[in-house]
Short mmCIF file of C-alpha atoms in Angstrom, two decimals:
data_model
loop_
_atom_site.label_atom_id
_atom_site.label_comp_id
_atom_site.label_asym_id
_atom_site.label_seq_id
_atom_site.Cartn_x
_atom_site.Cartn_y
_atom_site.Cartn_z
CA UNK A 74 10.44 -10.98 41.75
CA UNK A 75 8.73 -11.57 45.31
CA UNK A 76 6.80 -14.99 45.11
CA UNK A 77 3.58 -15.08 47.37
CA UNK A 78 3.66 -18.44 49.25
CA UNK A 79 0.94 -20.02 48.28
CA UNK A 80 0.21 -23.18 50.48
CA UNK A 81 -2.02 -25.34 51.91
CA UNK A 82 -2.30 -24.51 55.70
CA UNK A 83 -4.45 -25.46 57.66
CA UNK A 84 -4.01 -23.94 60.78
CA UNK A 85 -4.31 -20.74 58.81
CA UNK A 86 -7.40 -21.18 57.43
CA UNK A 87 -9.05 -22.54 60.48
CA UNK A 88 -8.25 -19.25 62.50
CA UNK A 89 -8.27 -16.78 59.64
CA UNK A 90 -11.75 -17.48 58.60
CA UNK A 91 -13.52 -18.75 61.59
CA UNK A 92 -12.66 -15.76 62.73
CA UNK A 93 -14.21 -13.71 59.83
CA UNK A 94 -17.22 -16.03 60.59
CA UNK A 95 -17.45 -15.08 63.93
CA UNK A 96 -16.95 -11.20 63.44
CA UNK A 97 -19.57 -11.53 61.14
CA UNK A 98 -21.81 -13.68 63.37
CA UNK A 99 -21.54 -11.14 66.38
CA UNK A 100 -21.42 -7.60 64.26
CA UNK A 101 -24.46 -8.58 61.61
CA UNK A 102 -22.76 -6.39 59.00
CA UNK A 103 -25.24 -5.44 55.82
CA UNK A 104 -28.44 -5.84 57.72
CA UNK A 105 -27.86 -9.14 59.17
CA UNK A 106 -27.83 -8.24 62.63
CA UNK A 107 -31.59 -6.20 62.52
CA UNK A 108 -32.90 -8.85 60.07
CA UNK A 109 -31.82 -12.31 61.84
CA UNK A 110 -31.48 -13.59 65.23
CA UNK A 111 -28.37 -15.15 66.31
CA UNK A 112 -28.61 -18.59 64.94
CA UNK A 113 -30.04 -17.23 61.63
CA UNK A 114 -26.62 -15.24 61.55
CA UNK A 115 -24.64 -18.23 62.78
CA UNK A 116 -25.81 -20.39 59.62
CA UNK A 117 -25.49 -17.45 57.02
CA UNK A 118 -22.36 -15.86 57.99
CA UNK A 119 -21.11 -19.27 58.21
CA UNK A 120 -22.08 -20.44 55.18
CA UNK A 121 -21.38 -17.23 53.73
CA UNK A 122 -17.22 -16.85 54.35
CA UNK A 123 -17.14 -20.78 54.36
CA UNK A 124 -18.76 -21.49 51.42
CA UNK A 125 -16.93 -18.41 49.58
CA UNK A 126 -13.86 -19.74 50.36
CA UNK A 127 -14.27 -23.31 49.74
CA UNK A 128 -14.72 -21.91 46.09
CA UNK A 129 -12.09 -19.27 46.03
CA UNK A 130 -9.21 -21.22 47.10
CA UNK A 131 -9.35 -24.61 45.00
CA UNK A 132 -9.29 -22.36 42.19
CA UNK A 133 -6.59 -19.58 43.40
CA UNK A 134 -4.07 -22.49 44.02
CA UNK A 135 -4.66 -24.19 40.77
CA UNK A 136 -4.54 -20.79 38.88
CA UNK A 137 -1.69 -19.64 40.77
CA UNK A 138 0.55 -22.85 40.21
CA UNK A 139 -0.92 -23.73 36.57
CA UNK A 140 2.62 -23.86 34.20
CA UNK A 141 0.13 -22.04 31.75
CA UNK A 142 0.24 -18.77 34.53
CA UNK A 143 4.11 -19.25 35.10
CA UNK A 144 5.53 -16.42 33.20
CA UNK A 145 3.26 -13.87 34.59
CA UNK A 146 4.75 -12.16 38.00
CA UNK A 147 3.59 -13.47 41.38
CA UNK A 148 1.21 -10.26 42.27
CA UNK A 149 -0.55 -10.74 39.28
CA UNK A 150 -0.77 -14.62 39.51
CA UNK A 151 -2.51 -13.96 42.70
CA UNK A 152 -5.08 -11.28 41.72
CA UNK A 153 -5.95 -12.92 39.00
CA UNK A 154 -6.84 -16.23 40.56
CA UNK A 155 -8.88 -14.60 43.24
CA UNK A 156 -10.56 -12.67 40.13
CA UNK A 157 -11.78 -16.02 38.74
CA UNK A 158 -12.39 -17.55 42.18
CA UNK A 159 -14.87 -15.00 42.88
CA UNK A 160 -17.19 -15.07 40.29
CA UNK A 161 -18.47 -18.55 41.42
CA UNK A 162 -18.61 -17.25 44.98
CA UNK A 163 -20.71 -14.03 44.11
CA UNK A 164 -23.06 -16.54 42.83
CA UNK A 165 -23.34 -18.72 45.49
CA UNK A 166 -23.78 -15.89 47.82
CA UNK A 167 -26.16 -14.51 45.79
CA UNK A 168 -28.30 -17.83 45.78
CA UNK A 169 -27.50 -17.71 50.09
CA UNK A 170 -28.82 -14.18 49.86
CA UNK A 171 -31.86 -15.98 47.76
CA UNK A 172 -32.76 -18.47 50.97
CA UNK A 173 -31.13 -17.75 54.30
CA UNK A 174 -31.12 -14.04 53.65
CA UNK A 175 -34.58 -13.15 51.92
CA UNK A 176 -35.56 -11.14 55.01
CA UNK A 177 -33.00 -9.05 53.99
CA UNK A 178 -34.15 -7.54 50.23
CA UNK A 179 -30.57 -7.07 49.30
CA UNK A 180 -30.85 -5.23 46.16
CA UNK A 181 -27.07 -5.07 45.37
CA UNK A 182 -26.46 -6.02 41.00
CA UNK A 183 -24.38 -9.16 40.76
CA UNK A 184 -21.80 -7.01 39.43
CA UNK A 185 -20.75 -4.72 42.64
CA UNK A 186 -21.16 -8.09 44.50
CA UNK A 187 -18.51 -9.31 42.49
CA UNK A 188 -16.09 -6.98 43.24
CA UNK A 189 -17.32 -6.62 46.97
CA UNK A 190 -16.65 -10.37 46.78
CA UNK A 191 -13.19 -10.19 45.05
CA UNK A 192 -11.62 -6.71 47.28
CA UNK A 193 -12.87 -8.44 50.41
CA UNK A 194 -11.36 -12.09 49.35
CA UNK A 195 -7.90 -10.40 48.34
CA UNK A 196 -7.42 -9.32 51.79
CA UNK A 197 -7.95 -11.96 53.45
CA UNK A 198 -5.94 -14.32 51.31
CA UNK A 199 -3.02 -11.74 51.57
CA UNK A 200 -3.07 -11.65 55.37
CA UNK A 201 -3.11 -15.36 55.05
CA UNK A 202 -0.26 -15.69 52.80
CA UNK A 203 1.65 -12.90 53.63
CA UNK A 204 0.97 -11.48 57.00
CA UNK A 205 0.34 -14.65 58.60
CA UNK A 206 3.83 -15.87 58.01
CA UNK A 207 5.56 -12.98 58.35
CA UNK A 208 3.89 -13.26 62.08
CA UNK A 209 3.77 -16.83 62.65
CA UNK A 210 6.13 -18.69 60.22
CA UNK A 211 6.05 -21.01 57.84
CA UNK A 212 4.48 -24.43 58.24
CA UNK A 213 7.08 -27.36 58.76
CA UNK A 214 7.58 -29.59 55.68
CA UNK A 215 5.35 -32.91 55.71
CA UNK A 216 7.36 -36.10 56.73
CA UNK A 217 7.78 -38.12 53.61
CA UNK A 218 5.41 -41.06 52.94
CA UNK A 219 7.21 -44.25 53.35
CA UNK A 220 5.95 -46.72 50.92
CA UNK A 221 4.71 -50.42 52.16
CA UNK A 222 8.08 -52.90 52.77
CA UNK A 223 6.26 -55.33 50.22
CA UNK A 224 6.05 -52.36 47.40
CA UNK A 225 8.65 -51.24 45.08
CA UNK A 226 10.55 -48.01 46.33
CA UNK A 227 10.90 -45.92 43.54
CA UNK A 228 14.74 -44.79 43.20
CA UNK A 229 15.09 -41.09 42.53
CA UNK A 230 18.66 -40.20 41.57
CA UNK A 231 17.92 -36.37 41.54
CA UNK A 232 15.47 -35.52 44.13
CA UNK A 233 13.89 -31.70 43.92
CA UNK A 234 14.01 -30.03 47.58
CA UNK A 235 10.54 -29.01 48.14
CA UNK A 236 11.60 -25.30 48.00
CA UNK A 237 12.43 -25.55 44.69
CA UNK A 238 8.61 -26.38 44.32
CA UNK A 239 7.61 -23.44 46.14
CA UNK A 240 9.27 -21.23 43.64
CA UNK A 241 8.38 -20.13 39.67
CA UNK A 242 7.82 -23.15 37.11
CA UNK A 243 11.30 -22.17 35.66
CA UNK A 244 13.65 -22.46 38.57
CA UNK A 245 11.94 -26.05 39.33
CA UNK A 246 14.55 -28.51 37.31
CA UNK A 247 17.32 -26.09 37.71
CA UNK A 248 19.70 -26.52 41.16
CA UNK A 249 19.97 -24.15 43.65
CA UNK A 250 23.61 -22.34 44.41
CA UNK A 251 22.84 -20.11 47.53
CA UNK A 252 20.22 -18.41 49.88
CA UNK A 253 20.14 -15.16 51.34
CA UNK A 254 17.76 -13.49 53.13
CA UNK A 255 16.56 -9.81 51.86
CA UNK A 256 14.15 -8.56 54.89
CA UNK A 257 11.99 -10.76 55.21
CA UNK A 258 12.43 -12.79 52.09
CA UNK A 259 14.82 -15.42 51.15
CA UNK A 260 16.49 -14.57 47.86
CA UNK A 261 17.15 -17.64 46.62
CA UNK A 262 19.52 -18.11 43.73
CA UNK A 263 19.35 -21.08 40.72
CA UNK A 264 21.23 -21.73 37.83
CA UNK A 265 18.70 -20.32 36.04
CA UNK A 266 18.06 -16.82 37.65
CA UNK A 267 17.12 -15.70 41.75
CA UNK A 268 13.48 -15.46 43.19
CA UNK A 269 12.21 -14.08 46.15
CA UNK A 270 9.70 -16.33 48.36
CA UNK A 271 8.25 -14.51 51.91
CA UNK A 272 10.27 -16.94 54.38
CA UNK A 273 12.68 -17.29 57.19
CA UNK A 274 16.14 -18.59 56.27
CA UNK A 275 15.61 -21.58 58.86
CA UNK A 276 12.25 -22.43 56.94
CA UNK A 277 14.22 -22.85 53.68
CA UNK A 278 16.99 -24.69 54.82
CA UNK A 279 15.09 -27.37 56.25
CA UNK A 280 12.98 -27.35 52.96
CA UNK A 281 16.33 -28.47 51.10
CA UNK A 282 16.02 -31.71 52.71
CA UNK A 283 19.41 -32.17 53.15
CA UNK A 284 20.61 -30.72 49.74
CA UNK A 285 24.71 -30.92 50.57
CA UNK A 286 25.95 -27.17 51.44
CA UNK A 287 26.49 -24.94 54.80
CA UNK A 288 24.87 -22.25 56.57
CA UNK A 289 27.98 -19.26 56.27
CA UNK A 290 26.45 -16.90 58.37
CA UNK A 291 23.05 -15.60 59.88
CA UNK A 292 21.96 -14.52 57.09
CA UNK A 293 23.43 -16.93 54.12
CA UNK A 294 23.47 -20.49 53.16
CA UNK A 295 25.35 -21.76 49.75
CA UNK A 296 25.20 -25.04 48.13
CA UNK A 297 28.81 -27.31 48.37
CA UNK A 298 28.70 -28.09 44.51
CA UNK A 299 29.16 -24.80 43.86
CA UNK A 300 31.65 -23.60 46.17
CA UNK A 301 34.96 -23.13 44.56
CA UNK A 302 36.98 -22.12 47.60
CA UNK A 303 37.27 -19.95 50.81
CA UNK A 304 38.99 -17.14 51.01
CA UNK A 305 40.88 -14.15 53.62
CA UNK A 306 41.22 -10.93 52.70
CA UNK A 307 42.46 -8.66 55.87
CA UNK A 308 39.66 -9.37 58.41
CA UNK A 309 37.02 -10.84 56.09
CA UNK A 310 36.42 -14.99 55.36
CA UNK A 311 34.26 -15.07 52.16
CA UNK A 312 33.11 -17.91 49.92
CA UNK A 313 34.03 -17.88 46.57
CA UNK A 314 31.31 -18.97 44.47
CA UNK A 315 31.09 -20.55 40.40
CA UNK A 316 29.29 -17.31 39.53
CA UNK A 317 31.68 -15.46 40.48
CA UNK A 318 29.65 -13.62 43.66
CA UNK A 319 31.51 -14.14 47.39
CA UNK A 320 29.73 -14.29 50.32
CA UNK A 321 30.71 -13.95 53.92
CA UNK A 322 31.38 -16.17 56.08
CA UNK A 323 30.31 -15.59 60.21
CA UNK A 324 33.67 -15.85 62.18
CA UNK A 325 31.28 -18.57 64.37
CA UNK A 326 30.44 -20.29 61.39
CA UNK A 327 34.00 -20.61 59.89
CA UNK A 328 35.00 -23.52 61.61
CA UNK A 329 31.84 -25.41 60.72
CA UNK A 330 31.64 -24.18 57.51
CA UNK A 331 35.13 -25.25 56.41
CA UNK A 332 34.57 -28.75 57.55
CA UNK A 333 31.41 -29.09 55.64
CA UNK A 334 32.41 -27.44 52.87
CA UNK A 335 36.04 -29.63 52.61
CA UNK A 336 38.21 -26.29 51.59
CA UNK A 337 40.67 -24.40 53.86
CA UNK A 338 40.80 -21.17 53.80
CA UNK A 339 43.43 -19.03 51.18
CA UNK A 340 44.85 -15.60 52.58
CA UNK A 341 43.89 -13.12 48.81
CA UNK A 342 45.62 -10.23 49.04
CA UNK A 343 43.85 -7.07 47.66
CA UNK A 344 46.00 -4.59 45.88
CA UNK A 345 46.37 -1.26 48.31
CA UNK A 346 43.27 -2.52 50.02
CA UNK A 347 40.64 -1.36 48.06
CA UNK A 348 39.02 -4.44 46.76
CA UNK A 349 38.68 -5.48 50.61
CA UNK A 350 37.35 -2.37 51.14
CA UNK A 351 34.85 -2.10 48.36
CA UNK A 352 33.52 -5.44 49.80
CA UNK A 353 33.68 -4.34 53.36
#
């Protein structure tokens, strides 16, 4: 199932919806540009997409992590969250509407507003959470907070790479055996099942802070633990993996990959050819 990375970005938020605002601001959509002069559209439309969003997305992020939500899929996570988010924000614009806006006699029920509110929310937080890293990347992970030389330093003998915590509630205590990427998703694969989170493969390795394993190739990464060898068949290097599953390894990664990994590579000879093949 395709997760829907939902973070706290700044950067995206600060373009995204200033520059609603100031679409807003300079087309006057819904009578605002006939009713209101400039700076009357400057507070409202401000207000307006600021204000709704200040609402929506405290409550999206808590609904959409909650362990309550975690066996619904992603998609439905997400809609659901801006659902709730909404209602709050229809009623706050309605109240703006009320004050800033009473030139305007907006007559819409609180009801069409609503969904107005909710249609027009989920596309924005999808281009901000989908599109917008698909275009721009993916944040880079926060330095860790180092704690004060005269405090205790809390000893963690199993630390949780923070992509773990940017996947489902179930895969979050289980440990991760490989990545690959799948367009432009990472599939990445747990002892307890794979999930698919919108990211480059260089964005999730360095959010395994330094969880021991090797990139194998452009387009794979696997974790040492649960390599179980490497192995030749005619032309092809492959990793052999616990779950049985090979990967392949980049003839420009070999070398690299065999010292990390600590195995040399075993020539497997495929009867007639046609296991090599099947794999080929």
């Amino acid at each position: 199932m395709r997760e829907i990375d939902v973070v706290f970005d700044p950067e995206r938020k600060l373009f995204l919806y200033f520059g609603v605002a100031f679409m807003a601001i300079a087309v006057g959509p819904f009578g605002t540009y006939e009713a209101m002069g400039l700076w009357d559209r400057t507070v409202f439309w401000t207000l307006d997409v600021m204000g709704g969003m200040v609402i929506i997305v405290p409550v999206l992020h808590v609904f959409y992590h909650s362990r309550l939500m975690a066996g619904l899929p992603s998609l439905v996570r997400f809609g659901l969250g801006v659902a709730l988010g909404a209602l709050p924000a229809a009623g706050f614009i309605t109240l703006l509407y009320g004050t800033i806006g009473a030139d305007l006699q907006i007559s819409t029920p609180f009801p069409v507003l609503y969904i107005e509110v909710t249609v027009f929310s989920t596309l924005l937080l999808l281009t901000e959470f989908i599109l917008w890293p698909m275009v721009f990347g993916t944040p880079e992970p926060q330095p860790a907070v180092v704690a004060a030389p005269h405090e205790p330093v809390p000893v963690s003998k199993s630390p949780v790479p923070a992509l773990l915590t940017r996947l489902a509630v179930e895969h979050r205590d289980a440990a991760i055996i490989s990545i690959s990427m799948q367009d432009h998703y990472a599939e990445v694969t747990t002892t307890v099942g794979t999930a698919l989170i919108l990211m480059r493969l260089n964005d999730a390795i360095d959010l395994l802070e330094g969880y021991p394993g090797a990139r194998i190739q452009r387009s794979h990464w696997v974790a040492k633990d649960f390599v179980t060898g490497i192995e030749r068949s005619g032309r092809r290097v492959e990793v052999r993996l616990q779950d049985g599953r090979t990967l392949p390894i980049g003839a420009t990664y070999l070398k690299a990959v065999q010292q990390s990994l600590g195995f040399a590579v075993t020539d497997v000879k495929a009867p007639n050819g046609s296991e090599a093949a099947r794999r080929g």
